[in-house]
Amino acid sequence: MAEKQGKVKQQTKRILNRFGRKRGNLIPILQKVQGKLDYLPREAMLEIAQFLGMPGIDVYGVATFYNQFRLVPPGRHSIRVCLGTACHMKGGYITLDAWKRRLEIDRGQTTPDREFDLDTVACVGCCVMAPVTVVDDKPQGKVEPTKVDGILLSFKLGKEKR
Ligand code: FES
């Protein structure tokens, strides 16, 4: 654990060395750190706060304000439920609820085994297939609760074959 925290600090410091100590650099710094670590760990945010001479709570506030930032590590598989108008009309929220119940997490969270993370997206451009869920960057159409079970089963079977 301490070793991992040390590594996060080191990686963050390396990124910070490329920036000036201006508060205006906060967002680009958060983007670079997330680009490197896949999310914004607490230790990284504290390091950034110290570097910019601002309270940690302010860094946290910015990181939570913009939904481009993740505060938890991503899962191996990403599940993005489309809640654009067409998908919403065709039951996107029912699909989202099905994913939440099956994975036992809320949107913006990752399962404890880090297998899946769940979130929502706006229209992904394939409204004729509504309701759409984007699974690992591939849009899948007509994803209703029974199909959620099918997708999860295929992941489970795929894992057993490995
Ligand atoms: S609204 Fe979901 S794909 Fe367009």
Coordinates of C-alpha atoms and ligand atoms in Angstrom, one line a residue:
M1 CA 0.0 0.0 0.0
A2 CA 2.7 2.5 1.1
E3 CA 4.8 1.4 -1.9
K4 CA 1.9 2.1 -4.2
Q5 CA 1.3 5.5 -2.7
G6 CA 5.0 6.3 -3.1
K7 CA 4.8 5.4 -6.7
V8 CA 1.8 7.6 -7.2
K9 CA 3.6 10.5 -5.6
Q10 CA 6.6 10.0 -7.7
Q11 CA 4.6 9.8 -11.0
T12 CA 2.7 12.9 -10.0
K13 CA 5.9 14.8 -9.2
R14 CA 7.3 13.9 -12.6
I15 CA 4.3 15.5 -14.2
L16 CA 4.3 18.5 -12.0
N17 CA 7.9 19.3 -13.0
R18 CA 6.6 20.2 -16.4
F19 CA 4.3 22.9 -15.1
G20 CA 4.6 26.3 -13.5
R21 CA 3.2 26.8 -10.0
K22 CA 0.1 28.7 -11.2
R23 CA -3.4 27.8 -10.1
G24 CA -4.5 28.2 -13.7
N25 CA -2.6 25.0 -14.4
L26 CA -4.8 22.9 -12.2
I27 CA -7.0 21.5 -14.9
P28 CA -4.2 20.6 -17.3
I29 CA -2.3 19.0 -14.5
L30 CA -5.3 17.0 -13.4
Q31 CA -5.8 15.9 -17.0
K32 CA -2.1 14.8 -17.4
V33 CA -2.1 13.0 -14.0
Q34 CA -5.3 11.1 -14.9
G35 CA -3.9 10.4 -18.4
K36 CA -1.0 8.7 -16.6
L37 CA -2.7 7.0 -13.7
D38 CA -6.2 6.4 -15.2
Y39 CA -7.8 8.2 -12.2
L40 CA -7.0 10.8 -9.6
P41 CA -5.8 9.1 -6.4
R42 CA -6.0 11.0 -3.1
E43 CA -2.2 11.1 -2.8
A44 CA -1.9 12.7 -6.3
M45 CA -4.4 15.4 -5.4
L46 CA -2.6 16.2 -2.2
E47 CA 0.7 16.4 -4.1
I48 CA -0.9 18.8 -6.7
A49 CA -2.4 20.9 -3.9
Q50 CA 1.0 21.3 -2.2
F51 CA 2.7 22.1 -5.6
L52 CA 0.1 24.8 -6.4
G53 CA 0.0 26.1 -2.8
M54 CA -3.7 25.6 -2.5
P55 CA -5.9 23.6 0.0
G56 CA -6.4 20.0 -0.9
I57 CA -10.2 20.5 -0.6
D58 CA -10.0 23.0 -3.5
V59 CA -8.3 20.4 -5.8
Y60 CA -10.8 17.8 -4.8
G61 CA -13.7 20.3 -5.5
V62 CA -12.5 20.9 -9.0
A63 CA -11.9 17.2 -9.6
T64 CA -15.4 16.4 -8.5
F65 CA -17.0 19.3 -10.4
Y66 CA -15.9 18.1 -13.9
N67 CA -17.2 14.7 -14.9
Q68 CA -14.1 14.1 -17.1
F69 CA -12.3 13.2 -13.9
R70 CA -12.4 9.9 -12.1
L71 CA -11.8 9.5 -8.4
V72 CA -11.8 5.7 -8.5
P73 CA -9.8 3.4 -10.6
P74 CA -11.5 2.2 -13.8
G75 CA -12.7 -1.4 -14.2
R76 CA -11.3 -3.8 -16.8
H77 CA -14.5 -3.4 -18.7
S78 CA -16.4 -0.1 -19.1
I79 CA -20.2 0.0 -19.2
R80 CA -21.7 3.3 -20.5
V81 CA -25.5 3.5 -20.6
C82 CA -26.7 6.0 -23.1
L83 CA -29.2 8.5 -21.7
G84 CA -29.6 10.6 -24.8
T85 CA -33.2 11.5 -25.8
A86 CA -33.9 8.4 -28.0
C87 CA -32.4 6.0 -25.4
H88 CA -34.2 7.8 -22.6
M89 CA -37.5 7.4 -24.5
K90 CA -36.8 3.7 -25.0
G91 CA -36.1 3.0 -21.4
G92 CA -32.5 4.0 -20.9
Y93 CA -33.1 4.5 -17.2
I94 CA -34.6 1.0 -16.8
T95 CA -31.4 -0.3 -18.5
L96 CA -29.3 1.8 -16.1
D97 CA -31.1 0.4 -13.1
A98 CA -30.6 -3.1 -14.4
W99 CA -26.8 -2.5 -14.7
K100 CA -26.8 -1.0 -11.2
R101 CA -28.6 -3.9 -9.7
R102 CA -26.6 -6.6 -11.5
L103 CA -23.2 -5.0 -10.8
E104 CA -24.3 -3.7 -7.3
I105 CA -22.7 -0.3 -7.9
D106 CA -24.0 3.1 -8.8
R107 CA -23.0 5.2 -11.8
G108 CA -19.5 6.6 -11.5
Q109 CA -18.4 3.5 -9.5
T110 CA -16.2 0.4 -10.1
T111 CA -17.1 -3.1 -8.8
P112 CA -14.9 -4.2 -5.8
D113 CA -13.1 -6.8 -8.0
R114 CA -12.3 -3.9 -10.5
E115 CA -14.0 -6.0 -13.3
F116 CA -16.6 -3.3 -14.4
D117 CA -17.1 0.4 -14.1
L118 CA -20.5 2.0 -14.8
D119 CA -21.4 5.4 -16.1
T120 CA -23.8 7.2 -18.5
V121 CA -23.2 9.0 -21.7
A122 CA -25.1 11.3 -23.9
C123 CA -26.2 10.2 -27.4
V124 CA -23.5 8.1 -29.1
G125 CA -25.0 8.4 -32.6
C126 CA -26.9 5.1 -33.0
C127 CA -30.3 6.1 -31.8
V128 CA -32.0 3.5 -34.1
M129 CA -30.6 0.8 -31.8
A130 CA -32.0 2.5 -28.6
P131 CA -31.7 1.7 -25.8
V132 CA -27.9 1.6 -26.3
T133 CA -25.2 0.6 -23.8
V134 CA -21.5 1.1 -24.9
V135 CA -19.6 -1.9 -23.6
D136 CA -15.8 -1.4 -23.9
D137 CA -16.3 1.3 -26.5
K138 CA -18.6 -0.9 -28.6
P139 CA -22.2 0.3 -28.8
Q140 CA -24.7 -2.5 -28.3
G141 CA -28.3 -2.0 -29.3
K142 CA -31.6 -2.9 -27.7
V143 CA -30.0 -3.4 -24.3
E144 CA -32.9 -4.1 -22.0
P145 CA -32.6 -5.9 -18.6
T146 CA -32.5 -9.4 -20.1
K147 CA -29.8 -8.4 -22.5
V148 CA -27.8 -7.0 -19.6
D149 CA -27.8 -10.5 -18.1
G150 CA -26.7 -11.9 -21.5
I151 CA -23.8 -9.5 -21.7
L152 CA -22.6 -10.3 -18.2
L153 CA -22.9 -14.0 -18.9
S154 CA -20.7 -13.7 -22.0
F155 CA -18.1 -11.9 -19.9
K156 CA -18.3 -14.6 -17.3
L157 CA -18.0 -17.4 -19.9
G158 CA -15.1 -15.5 -21.6
K159 CA -13.3 -15.3 -18.2
E160 CA -13.8 -19.0 -17.6
K161 CA -12.2 -19.9 -21.0
R162 CA -9.1 -17.8 -20.2
Ligands
FES1 S1 -29.8 8.7 -27.8 FE1 -28.7 6.9 -27.4 S2 -27.6 6.6 -29.2 FE2 -28.7 8.4 -29.6

